[in-house]
XYZ file of C-alpha atoms in Angstrom:
624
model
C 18.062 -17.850 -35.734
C 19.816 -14.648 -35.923
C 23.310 -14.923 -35.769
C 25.561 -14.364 -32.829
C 29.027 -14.472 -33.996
C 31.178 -14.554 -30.422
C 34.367 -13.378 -32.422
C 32.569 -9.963 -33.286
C 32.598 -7.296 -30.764
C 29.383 -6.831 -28.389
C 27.809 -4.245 -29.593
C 28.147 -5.544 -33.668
C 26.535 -8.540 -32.011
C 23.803 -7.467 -30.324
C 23.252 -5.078 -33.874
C 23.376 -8.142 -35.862
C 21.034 -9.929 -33.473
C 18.456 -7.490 -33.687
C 19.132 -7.149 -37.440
C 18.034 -10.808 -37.850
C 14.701 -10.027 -36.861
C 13.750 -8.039 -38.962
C 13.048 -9.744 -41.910
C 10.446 -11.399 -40.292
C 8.970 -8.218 -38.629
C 6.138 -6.307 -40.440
C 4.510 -2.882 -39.780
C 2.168 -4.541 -36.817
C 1.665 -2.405 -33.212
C 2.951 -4.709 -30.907
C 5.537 -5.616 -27.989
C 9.001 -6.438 -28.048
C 11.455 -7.900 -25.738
C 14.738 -7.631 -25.506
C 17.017 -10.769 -23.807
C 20.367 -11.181 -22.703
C 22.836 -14.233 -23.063
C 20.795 -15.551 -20.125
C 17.631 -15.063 -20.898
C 16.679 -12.416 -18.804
C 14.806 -9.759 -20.092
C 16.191 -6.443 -20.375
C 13.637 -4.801 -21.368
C 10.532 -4.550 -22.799
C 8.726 -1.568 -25.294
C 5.765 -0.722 -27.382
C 5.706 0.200 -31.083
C 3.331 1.420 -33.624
C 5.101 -0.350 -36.065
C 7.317 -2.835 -34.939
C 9.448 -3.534 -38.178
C 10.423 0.602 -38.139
C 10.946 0.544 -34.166
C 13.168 -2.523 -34.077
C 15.041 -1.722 -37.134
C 16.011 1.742 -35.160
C 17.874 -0.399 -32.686
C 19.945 -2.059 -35.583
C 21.652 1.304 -36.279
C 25.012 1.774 -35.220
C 24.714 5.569 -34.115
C 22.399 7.759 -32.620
C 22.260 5.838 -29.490
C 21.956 7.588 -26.054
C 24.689 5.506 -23.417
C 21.704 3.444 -22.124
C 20.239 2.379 -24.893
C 23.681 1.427 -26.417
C 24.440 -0.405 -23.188
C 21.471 -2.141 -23.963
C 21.594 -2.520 -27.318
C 25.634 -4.250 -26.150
C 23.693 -7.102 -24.058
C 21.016 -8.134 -26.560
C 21.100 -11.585 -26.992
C 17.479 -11.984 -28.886
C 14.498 -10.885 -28.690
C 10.580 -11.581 -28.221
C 7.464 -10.073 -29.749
C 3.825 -10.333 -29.717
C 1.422 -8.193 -31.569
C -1.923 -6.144 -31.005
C -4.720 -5.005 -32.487
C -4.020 -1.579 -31.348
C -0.866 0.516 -30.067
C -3.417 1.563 -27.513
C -3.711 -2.552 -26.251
C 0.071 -2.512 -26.952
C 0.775 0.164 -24.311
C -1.228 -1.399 -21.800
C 0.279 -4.480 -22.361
C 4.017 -3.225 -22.141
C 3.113 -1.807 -18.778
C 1.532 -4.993 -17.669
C 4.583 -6.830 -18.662
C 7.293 -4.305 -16.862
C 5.126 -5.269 -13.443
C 5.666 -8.186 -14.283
C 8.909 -9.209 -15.535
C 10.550 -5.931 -13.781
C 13.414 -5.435 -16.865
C 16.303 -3.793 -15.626
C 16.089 -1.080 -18.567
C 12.886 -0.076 -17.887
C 11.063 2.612 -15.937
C 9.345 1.065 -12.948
C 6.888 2.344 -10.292
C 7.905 0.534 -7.018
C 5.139 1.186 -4.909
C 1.092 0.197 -6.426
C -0.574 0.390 -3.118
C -4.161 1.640 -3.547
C -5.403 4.800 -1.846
C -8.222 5.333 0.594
C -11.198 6.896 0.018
C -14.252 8.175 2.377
C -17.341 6.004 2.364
C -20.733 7.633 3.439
C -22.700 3.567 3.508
C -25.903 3.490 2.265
C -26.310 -0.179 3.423
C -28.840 1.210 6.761
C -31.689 3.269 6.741
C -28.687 5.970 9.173
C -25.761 6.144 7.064
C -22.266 4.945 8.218
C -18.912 7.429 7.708
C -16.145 5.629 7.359
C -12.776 4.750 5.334
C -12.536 2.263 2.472
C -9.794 1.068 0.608
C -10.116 -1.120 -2.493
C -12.477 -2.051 -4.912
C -16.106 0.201 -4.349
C -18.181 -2.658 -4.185
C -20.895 -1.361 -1.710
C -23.610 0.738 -1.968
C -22.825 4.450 -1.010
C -21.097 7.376 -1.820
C -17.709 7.816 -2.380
C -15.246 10.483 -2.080
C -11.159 10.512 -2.864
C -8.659 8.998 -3.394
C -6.863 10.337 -0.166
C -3.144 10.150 -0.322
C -2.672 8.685 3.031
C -4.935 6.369 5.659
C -4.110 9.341 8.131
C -4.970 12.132 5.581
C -8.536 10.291 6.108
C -8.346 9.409 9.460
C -7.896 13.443 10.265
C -10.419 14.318 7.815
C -12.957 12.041 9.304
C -11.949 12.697 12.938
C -13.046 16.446 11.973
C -16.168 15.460 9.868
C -17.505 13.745 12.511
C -17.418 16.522 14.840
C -19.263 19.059 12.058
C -21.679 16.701 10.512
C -22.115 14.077 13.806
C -22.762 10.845 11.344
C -22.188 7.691 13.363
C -18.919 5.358 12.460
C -19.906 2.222 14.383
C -20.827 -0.792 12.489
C -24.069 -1.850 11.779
C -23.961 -5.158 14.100
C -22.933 -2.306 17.513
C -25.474 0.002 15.983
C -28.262 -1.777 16.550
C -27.459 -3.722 20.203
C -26.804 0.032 21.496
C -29.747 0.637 24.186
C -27.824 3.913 25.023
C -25.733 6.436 23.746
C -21.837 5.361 23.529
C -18.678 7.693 23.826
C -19.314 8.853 21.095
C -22.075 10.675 21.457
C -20.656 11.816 24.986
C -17.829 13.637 23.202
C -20.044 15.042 20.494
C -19.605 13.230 17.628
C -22.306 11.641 16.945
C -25.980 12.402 16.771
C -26.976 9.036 18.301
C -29.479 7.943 16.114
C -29.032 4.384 17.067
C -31.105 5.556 20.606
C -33.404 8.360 18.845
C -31.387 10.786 19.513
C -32.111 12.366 16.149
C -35.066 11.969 13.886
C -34.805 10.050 10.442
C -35.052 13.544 8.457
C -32.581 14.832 10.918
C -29.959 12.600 10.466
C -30.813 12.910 6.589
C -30.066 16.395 6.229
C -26.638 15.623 8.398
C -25.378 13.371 5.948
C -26.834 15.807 2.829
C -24.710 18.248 4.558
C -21.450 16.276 4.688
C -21.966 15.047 1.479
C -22.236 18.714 -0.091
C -19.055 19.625 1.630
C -17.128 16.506 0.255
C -18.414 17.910 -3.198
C -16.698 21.093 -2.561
C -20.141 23.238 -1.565
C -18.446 24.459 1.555
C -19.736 27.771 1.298
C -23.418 26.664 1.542
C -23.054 24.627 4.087
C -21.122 26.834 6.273
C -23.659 29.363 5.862
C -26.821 27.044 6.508
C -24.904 26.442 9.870
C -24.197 29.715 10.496
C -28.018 30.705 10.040
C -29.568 27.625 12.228
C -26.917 29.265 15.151
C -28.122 32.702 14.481
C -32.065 31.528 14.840
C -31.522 29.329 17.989
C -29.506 31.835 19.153
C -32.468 34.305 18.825
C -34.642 31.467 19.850
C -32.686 31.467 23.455
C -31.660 28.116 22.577
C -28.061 29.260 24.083
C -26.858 25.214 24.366
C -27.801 24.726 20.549
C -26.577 27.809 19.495
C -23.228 26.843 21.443
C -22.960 23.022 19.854
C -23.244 24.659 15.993
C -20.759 27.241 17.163
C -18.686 24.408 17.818
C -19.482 22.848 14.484
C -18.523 25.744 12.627
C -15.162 26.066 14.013
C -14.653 22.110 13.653
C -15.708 22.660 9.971
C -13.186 25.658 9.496
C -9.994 23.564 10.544
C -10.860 20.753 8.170
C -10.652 23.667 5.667
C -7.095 25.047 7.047
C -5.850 21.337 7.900
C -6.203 20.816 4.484
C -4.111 23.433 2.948
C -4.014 24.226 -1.084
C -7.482 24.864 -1.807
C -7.947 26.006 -5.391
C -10.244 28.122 -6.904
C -9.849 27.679 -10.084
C -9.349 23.552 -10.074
C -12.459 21.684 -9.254
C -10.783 18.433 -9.553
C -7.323 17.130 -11.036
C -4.138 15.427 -10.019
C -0.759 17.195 -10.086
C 2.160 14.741 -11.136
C 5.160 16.570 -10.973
C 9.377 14.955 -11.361
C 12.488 15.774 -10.018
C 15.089 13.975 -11.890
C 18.729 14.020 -10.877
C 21.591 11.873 -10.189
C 19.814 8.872 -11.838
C 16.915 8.997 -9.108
C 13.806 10.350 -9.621
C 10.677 11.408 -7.328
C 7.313 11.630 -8.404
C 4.737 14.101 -6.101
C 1.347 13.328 -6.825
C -1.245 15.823 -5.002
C -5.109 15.097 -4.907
C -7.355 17.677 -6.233
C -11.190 16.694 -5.461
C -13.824 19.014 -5.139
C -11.552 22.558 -5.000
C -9.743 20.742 -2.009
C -6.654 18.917 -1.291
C -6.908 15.988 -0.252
C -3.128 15.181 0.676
C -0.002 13.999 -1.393
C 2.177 11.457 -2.139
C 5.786 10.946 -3.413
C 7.157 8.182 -5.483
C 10.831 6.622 -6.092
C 10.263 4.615 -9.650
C 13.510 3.163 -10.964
C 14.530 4.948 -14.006
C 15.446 2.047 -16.100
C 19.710 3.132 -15.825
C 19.065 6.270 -17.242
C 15.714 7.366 -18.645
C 14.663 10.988 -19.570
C 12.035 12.974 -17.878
C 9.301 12.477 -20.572
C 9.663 8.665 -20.290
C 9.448 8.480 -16.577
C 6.039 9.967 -16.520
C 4.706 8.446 -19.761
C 5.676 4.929 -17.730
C 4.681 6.636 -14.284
C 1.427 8.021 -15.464
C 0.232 3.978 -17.197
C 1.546 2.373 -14.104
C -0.017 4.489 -11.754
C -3.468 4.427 -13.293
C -3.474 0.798 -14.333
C -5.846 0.272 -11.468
C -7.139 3.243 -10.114
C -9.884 5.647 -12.097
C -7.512 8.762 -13.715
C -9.377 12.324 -12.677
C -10.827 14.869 -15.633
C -7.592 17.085 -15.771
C -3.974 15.930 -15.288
C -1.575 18.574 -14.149
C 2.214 17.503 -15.199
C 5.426 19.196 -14.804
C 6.962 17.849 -18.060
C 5.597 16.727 -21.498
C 5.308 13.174 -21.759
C 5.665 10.489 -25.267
C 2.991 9.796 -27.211
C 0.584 12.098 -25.257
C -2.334 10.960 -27.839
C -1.515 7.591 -26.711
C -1.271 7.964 -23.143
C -4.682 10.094 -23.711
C -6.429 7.544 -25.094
C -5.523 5.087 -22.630
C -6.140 6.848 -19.408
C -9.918 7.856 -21.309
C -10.757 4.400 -22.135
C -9.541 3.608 -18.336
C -12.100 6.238 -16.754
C -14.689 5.691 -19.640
C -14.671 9.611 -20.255
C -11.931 12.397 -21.443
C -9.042 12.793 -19.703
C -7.195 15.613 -20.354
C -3.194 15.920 -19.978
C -1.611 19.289 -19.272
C 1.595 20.958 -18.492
C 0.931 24.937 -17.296
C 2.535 27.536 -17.876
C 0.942 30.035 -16.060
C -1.705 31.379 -13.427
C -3.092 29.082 -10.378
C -2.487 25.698 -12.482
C 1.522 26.310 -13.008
C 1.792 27.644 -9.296
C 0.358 23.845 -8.299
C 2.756 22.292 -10.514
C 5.530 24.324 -9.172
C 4.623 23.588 -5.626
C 4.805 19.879 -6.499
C 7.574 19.953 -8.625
C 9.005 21.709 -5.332
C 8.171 18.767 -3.194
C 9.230 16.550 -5.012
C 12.679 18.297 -5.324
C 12.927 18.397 -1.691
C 11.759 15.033 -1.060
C 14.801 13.419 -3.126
C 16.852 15.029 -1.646
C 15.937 13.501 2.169
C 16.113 10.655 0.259
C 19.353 10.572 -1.072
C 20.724 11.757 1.758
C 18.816 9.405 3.901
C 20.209 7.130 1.046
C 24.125 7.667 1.644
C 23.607 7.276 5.403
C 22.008 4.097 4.846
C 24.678 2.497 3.013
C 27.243 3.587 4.912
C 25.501 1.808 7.530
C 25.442 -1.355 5.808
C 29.061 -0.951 5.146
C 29.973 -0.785 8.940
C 27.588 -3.865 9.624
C 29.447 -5.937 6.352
C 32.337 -4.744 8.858
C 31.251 -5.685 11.873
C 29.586 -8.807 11.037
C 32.651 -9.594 8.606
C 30.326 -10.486 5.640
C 31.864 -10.181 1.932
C 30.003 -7.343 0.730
C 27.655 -4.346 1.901
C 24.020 -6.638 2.683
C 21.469 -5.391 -0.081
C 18.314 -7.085 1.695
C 18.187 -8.157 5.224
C 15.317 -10.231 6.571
C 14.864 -10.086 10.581
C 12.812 -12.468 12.064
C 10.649 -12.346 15.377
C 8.099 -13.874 17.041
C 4.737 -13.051 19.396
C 2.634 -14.881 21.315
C 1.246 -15.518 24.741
C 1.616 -18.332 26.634
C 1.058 -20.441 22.981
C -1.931 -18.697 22.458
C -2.295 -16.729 18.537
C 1.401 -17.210 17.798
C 2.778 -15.135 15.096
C 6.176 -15.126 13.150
C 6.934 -11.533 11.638
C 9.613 -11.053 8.633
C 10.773 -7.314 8.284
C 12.882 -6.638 5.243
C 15.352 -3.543 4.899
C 17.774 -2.726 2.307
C 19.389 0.503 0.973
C 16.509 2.554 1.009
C 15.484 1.466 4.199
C 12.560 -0.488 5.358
C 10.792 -2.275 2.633
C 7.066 -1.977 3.813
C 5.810 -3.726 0.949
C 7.698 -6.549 1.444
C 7.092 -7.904 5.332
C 5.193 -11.148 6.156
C 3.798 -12.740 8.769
C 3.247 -16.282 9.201
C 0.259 -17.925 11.214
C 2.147 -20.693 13.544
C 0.187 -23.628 12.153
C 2.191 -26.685 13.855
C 1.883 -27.163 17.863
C 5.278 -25.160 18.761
C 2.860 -22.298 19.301
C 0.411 -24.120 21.765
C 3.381 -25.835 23.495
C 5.503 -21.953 23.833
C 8.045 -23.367 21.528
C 10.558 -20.203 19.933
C 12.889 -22.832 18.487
C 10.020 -24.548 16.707
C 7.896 -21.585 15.793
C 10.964 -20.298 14.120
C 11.670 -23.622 12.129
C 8.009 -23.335 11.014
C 8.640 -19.606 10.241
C 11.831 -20.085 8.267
C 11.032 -22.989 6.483
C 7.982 -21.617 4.853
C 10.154 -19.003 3.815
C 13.099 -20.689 2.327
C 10.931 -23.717 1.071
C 8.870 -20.933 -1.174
C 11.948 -19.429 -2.201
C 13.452 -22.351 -3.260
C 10.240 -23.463 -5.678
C 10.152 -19.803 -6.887
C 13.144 -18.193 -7.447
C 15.861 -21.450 -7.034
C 18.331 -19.549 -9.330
C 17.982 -16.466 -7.220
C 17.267 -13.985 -9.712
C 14.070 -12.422 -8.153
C 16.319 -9.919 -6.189
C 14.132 -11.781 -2.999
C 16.710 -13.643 -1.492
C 18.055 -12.025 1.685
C 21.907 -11.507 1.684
C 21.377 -11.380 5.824
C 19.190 -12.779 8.511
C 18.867 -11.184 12.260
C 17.064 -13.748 14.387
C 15.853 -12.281 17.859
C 17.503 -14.341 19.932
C 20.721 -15.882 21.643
C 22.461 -19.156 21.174
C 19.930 -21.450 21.490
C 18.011 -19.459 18.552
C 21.174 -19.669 16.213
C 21.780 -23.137 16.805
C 18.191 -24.175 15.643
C 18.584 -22.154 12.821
C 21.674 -23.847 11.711
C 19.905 -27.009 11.559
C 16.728 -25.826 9.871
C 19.419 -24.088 6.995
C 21.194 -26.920 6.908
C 17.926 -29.375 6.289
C 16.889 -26.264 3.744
C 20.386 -27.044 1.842
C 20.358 -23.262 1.889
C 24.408 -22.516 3.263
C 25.332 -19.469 2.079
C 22.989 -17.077 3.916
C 24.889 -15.513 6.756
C 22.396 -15.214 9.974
C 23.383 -13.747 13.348
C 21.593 -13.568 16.801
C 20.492 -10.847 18.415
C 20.448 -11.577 21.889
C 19.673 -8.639 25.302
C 23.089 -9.201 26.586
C 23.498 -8.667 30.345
C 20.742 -7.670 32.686
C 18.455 -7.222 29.093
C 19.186 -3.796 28.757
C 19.750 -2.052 25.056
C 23.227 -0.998 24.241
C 24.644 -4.524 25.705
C 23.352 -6.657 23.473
C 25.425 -9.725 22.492
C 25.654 -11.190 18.651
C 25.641 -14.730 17.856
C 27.134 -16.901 15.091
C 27.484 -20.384 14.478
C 30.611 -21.635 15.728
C 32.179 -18.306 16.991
C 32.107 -16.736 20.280
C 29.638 -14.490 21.121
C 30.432 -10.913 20.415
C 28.970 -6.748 21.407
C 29.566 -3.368 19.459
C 30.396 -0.599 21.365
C 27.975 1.451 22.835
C 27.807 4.326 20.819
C 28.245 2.257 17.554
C 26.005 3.450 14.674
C 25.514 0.219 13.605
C 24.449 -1.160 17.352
C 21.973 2.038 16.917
C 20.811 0.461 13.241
C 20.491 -3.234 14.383
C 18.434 -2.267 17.582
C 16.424 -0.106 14.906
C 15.904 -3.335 12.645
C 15.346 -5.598 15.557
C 12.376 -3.088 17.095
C 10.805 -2.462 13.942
C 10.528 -6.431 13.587
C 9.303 -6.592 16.812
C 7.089 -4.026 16.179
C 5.692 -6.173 13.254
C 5.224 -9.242 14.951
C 3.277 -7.836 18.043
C 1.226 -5.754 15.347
C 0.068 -9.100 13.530
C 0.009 -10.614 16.864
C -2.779 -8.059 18.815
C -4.765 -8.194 15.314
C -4.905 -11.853 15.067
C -6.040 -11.813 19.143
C -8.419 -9.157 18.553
C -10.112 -11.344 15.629
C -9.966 -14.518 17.842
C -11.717 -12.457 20.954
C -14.293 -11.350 18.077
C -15.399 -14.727 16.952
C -18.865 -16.944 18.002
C -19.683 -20.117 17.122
C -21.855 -18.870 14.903
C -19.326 -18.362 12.572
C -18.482 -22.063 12.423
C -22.240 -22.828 11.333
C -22.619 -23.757 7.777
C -24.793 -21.016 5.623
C -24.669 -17.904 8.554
C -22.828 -15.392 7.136
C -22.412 -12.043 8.133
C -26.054 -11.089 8.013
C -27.814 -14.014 9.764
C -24.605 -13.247 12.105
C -25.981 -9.585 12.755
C -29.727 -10.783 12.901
C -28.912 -12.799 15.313
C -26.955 -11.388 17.650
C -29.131 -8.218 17.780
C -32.462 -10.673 18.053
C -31.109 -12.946 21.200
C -27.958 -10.568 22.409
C -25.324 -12.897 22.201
C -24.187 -16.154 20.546
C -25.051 -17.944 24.179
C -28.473 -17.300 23.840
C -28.475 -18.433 20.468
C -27.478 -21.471 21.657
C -29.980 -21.735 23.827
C -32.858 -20.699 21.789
C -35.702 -23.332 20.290
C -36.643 -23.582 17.352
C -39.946 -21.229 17.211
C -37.485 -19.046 18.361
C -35.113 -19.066 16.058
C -37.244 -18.593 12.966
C -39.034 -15.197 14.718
C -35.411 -13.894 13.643
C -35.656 -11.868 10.541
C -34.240 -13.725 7.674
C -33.898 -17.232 9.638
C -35.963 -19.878 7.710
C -37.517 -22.842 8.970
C -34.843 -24.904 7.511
C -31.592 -22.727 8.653
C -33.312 -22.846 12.408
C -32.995 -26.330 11.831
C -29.855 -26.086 11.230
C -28.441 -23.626 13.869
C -30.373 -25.927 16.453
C -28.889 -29.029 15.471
C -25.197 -27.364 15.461
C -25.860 -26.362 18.867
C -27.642 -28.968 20.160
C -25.336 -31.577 18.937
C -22.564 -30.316 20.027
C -23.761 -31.083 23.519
C-alpha cells in the first residue's frame, strides 16, 4: 500500500501517496481515480500514458491552486486501463456522470432535444414533434433547442404546408373535416379533401424547406398564386397568399439565418467568478433552429479549454455531433476529442474556433449570450440565497437550506390521486429533479391527505434510506414544506418518526384566515402556529415554492386523468396492442361495439385472426 504517514504534512502525503503508485503503473492509456480519506472520489481523468500522467501529480511544484488542493486530499487512488485513449476518454466521461467528483467538470443538465418528425407510418404523412431515440420510420429534422422552439415552428408549418398532426387512430374515424381544417391548417385528407399526389407534393414541399431549399419553395408558391390568380381562381390565389406570408414569419421568427453555414453547432463559454455558461445554438439547414444555455460545474476551478473539452464529450455522449463545430475557445486534446465525436456520428466532425467573417460573428453572438446569460444568473443567484438566508431566519433552522423538497397533493374526490415533490435550492427550481408518486394504497379512493402523504413520503425517505443512508448523494433535503395545516404536520411527525429520519426540519404551509395569500399560517411540531408579514420576501418565496408544487401535482394529476379517460377495455385484453387497438376501433367505432361484436365479425377486422377473435370474444363475453 502506499504509505500515508499522518505525522507528514498533507500535501507531502497525498505526494507520497500518489508516488506509491507508480511503480506499479506502466505507459498504458487508461483511467485514474483519485480518493480521499473517505473514499470518495475526487476526481477522475484520462491519460495516454498513465505512468507519465500520474507521476506529474507526484511533483511538488507546478501545481495550479486546484489541483494542489487536490493533490492535499488524495488519499489513494484507482485505475483501469484501455485499449485506446480514445475508449479512455469516453470512459472518464461516463464515469464523471456517474460518480459526479467534486474536481471535475460536470454538465448538469443531459436532457435530450426535440426534433420534427414528418411519419411515414400512413400512406398521408403525420407532422409532428419527437423526442428521443428515432425509432420510427420517417424523416427527421433538428435537434430544436426547446419543445416551444418546435411547437412555434410547427404551429407555422402547418399553416404553409397544411400536413395533418392528428394521430393515425382520429385520422381514420374522421367522417368530416375537424378544426383543423376549419382554421386552415390542414388539407383534410382524412375526408378527400386532397388527392394522394396532392398531399404528396405538400409534404415534398415541407420537407425541402426543412432542408434549407426555402427559396424554391417560396417561389413554386409564389407561381401556383400567380396562375390561379390569372386563372380567376381569386379564393386559391388568396389561401397561397396566405401561405406565403405564414412561410415568411417562420423565416423571421427564426432569426440568424446563415449563408455561409449549412449546418453546425456554435458552443461558445463565458467563464468568470468560478461559474461558467455554455450557449449552444442549432445550425440545420442555413437556419436556426433556437439555443440553449448551460451551467456545468467547473470542477473548483477549471480553465476554459477544459470546460469545453468535458462540455463538448458530455454533451454528445448521446446525441449525433453535426459536420462542423463552431467553439469560442480551443479545447485539450482536439485530435482526441475529434476522433471521438467522428466515431460517435460515424463520419468527420470537424472542430473550429473562427476568427473571422460570418463564422466568428456566430461565435461572438453566442459567446455574447452566454455572457449575458450568467450574469441573470448570478444575479438571480445572490437573490436566491439571500432568500434562503431570511427563511433559515424565519424558520430558525441552523444554516441557509441548500435543497428544499415541497410536497403536495391532487386528486378528485379519490379519483387519480397524485403526490408531487418539487425541489429548489440555490439556483432555483431543480426541474430535473421533481417526482410524482402514483397513490397506490386506498387513502386516494377513500380522500385521505394524511394517508396519501404517508404513502408519498415514505416512498421517498424509504428509497433514500437504501440509497444514499450516509447522505452523501447531495439528495437529501435540508427542508420540507408540506401543503397543509396542523393536522398535515402532525402526520408527518409520525411517518418521520416511524422513518427514524429526525433531523429533517418540515413546516406547514397552511391558507391562514379566510384562505387568502399573504395570511398564511406556518406550522411546526410542538410550537405555535406562526405568519410573516405581508410584504415579507420570504412569504413572497414560500408562496412561490408552494404554487410551483402545486402546479406540479395538478400537472401529473390532469395527465394521469386524461390517460384514464383515454383507456378501453381493449387495452386489458391479452395480445391487442396498439394496432389491433386502432383496427378496431376504426372497424366497429368504439370499444362498446367491440364488445358486442360476434365472432364472424371480429375476424372481418384487418389483422384479427381467427384465434385472437377468439380471444377478444371470450374476454368480453366472460366478463358478463
Amino acid at each position: 500500500m502506499p504509505p500515508t504517514d499522518a505525522g507528514q504534512s498533507a500535501v507531502a502525503t497525498g505526494q507520497a501517496v500518489i508516488q506509491g503508485y507508480l511503480k506499479t503503473l506502466d505507459a498504458s492509456p487508461g483511467v485514474y481515480r483519485m480518493l480521499n480519506s473517505k473514499g470518495e472520489v475526487l476526481y477522475v481523468g484520462k491519460a495516454r500514458n498513465l505512468k507519465a500522467r500520474v507521476s506529474n501529480y507526484a511533483r511538488g511544484t507546478g501545481h495550479s491552486a486546484r489541483i494542489a488542493r487536490m493533490i492535499f486530499e488524495t488519499a489513494s487512488m484507482m485505475f483501469l486501463t484501455t485499449r485506446t485513449e480514445v475508449e479512455a476518454l469516453l470512459l472518464e466521461q461516463n464515469l464523471i456522470k456517474q460518480l459526479k467528483p467534486r474536481y471535475n467538470v460536470l454538465m448538469r443538465d443531459d436532457k435530450s432535444f426535440p426534433n420534427i418528425l414528418i411519419s411515414k407510418t400512413h400512406a398521408y404523412p403525420q407532422i409532428k414533434k419527437h423526442r428521443g431515440k428515432k425509432t420510427e420510420k420517417g424523416a427527421y429534422f433538428g435537434p430544436f433547442a426547446s419543445a416551444g422552439a418546435v411547437n412555434r415552428t410547427l404551429n407555422q408549418l402547418q399553416k404553409v404546408f397544411l400536413l395533418r398532426n392528428c394521430t393515425d387512430a382520429m385520422f381514420e374515424s374522421r367522417t368530416r373535416p375537424c378544426l383543423q381544417y376549419q382554421i386552415k391548417r390542414c388539407a383534410a385528407p382524412c375526408v378527400g379533401k386532397v388527392s394522394p399526389e396532392g398531399y404528396g407534393q405538400l409534404v415534398a414541399d415541407a420537407e425541402r424547406f426543412l432542408q434549407g431549399k426555402t427559396t424554391t419553395v417560396q417561389a413554386n408558391l409564389a407561381a401556383e398564386m400567380a396562375k390561379a390568380s390569372e386563372e380567376m381562381e381569386f379564393e386559391r390565389a388568396a389561401a397561397l397568399r396566405d401561405r406565403i406570408r405564414a412561410l415568411t414569419q417562420v423565416q423571421q421568427t427564426q432569426g440568424i439565418n446563415p449563408r455561409g453555414v449549412a449546418e453546425a453547432d456554435i458552443v461558445a463559454l463565458h467563464l468568470e467568478g468560478g461559474q461558467a455558461c455554455v450557449q449552444v445554438f442549432f445550425i440545420r439547414a442555413n437556419q436556426s433552429w433556437g439555443n440553449r444555455d448551460f451551467y456545468p460545474r467547473t470542477g473548483a476551478g477549471a480553465e476554459e479549454a477544459e470546460i469545453l473539452t468535458a462540455f463538448l464529450t458530455q454533451f454528445y455522449d448521446d446525441k449525433e455531433p453535426p459536420k462542423l463545430i463552431l467553439l469560442s475557445h480551443p479545447v485539450e486534446d482536439e485530435d482526441l476529442v475529434v476522433q471521438a465525436l467522428s466515431d460517435r456520428a460515424g463520419r468527420k466532425v470537424e472542430l473550429a474556433v473562427p476568427l473571422r467573417g460570418e463564422k466568428a460573428e456566430l461565435v461572438e453572438n453566442a459567446t455574447r449570450n452566454a455572457r449575458e446569460s450568467l450574469a441573470r444568473k448570478m444575479a438571480e443567484g445572490a437573490t436566491q440565497n439571500k432568500l434562503l438566508a431570511g427563511l433559515a431566519e424565519a424558520f430558525d433552522l441552523e444554516t441557509p437550506p441548500q435543497r428544499i423538497e415541497i410536497y403536495d397533493n391532487a386528486h378528485i374526490q379519490g379519483a387519480d390521486p397524485v403526490g408531487g415533490m418539487v425541489v429548489a435550492g440555490p439556483e432555483g427550481f431543480l426541474r430535473s429533479q421533481y417526482r410524482k408518486f402514483n397513490i397506490k394504497s386506498a387513502a386516494g379512493a377513500n380522500s385521505d391527505d394524511f394517508g396519501m402523504m404517508k404513502e408519498v413520503l415514505t416512498r421517498r425517505f424509504e428509497r433514500l434510506l437504501k440509497e444514499d443512508p450516509d447522505r452523501n448523494s447531495g439528495m437529501w433535503p435540508d427542508l420540507l414544506l408540506i401543503d397543509g395545516g396542523a393536522g398535515q404536520v402532525s402526520a408527518v411527525s409520525e411517518i418521520m418518526a416511524e422513518l427514524g429520519v429526525d433531523d429533517v426540519p418540515f413546516i406547514g404551509v397552511a391558507k391562514g384566515i379566510d384562505r387568502d395569500a399573504g395570511k398564511e399560517e406556518f406550522h411546526r411540531p410542538g410550537q405555535r402556529p406562526f405568519a410573516l408579514q405581508r410584504n415579507d420576501p420570504v412569504l413572497y418565496f414560500v408562496q412561490r415554492l408552494r404554487d410551483e408544487a402545486h402546479r406540479w401535482a395538478n400537472g401529473a394529476h390532469v395527465a394521469k386523468r386524461a390517460k384514464a379517460v383515454g383507456a378501453t377495455p381493449l387495452d386489458d385484453i391479452p395480445g391487442v396492442g396498439a394496432t389491433r387497438k386502432r383496427a378496431l376501433l376504426a372497424h366497429f367505432g368504439s370499444a362498446k361495439a367491440v364488445s358486442r361484436a360476434g365472432l364472424a365479425d371480429l375476424t372481418a377486422v384487418d389483422g384479427i385472426s381467427e384465434a385472437m377473435a377468439q380471444v377478444i370474444y371470450d374476454y368480453f363475453n366472460a366478463r358478463g
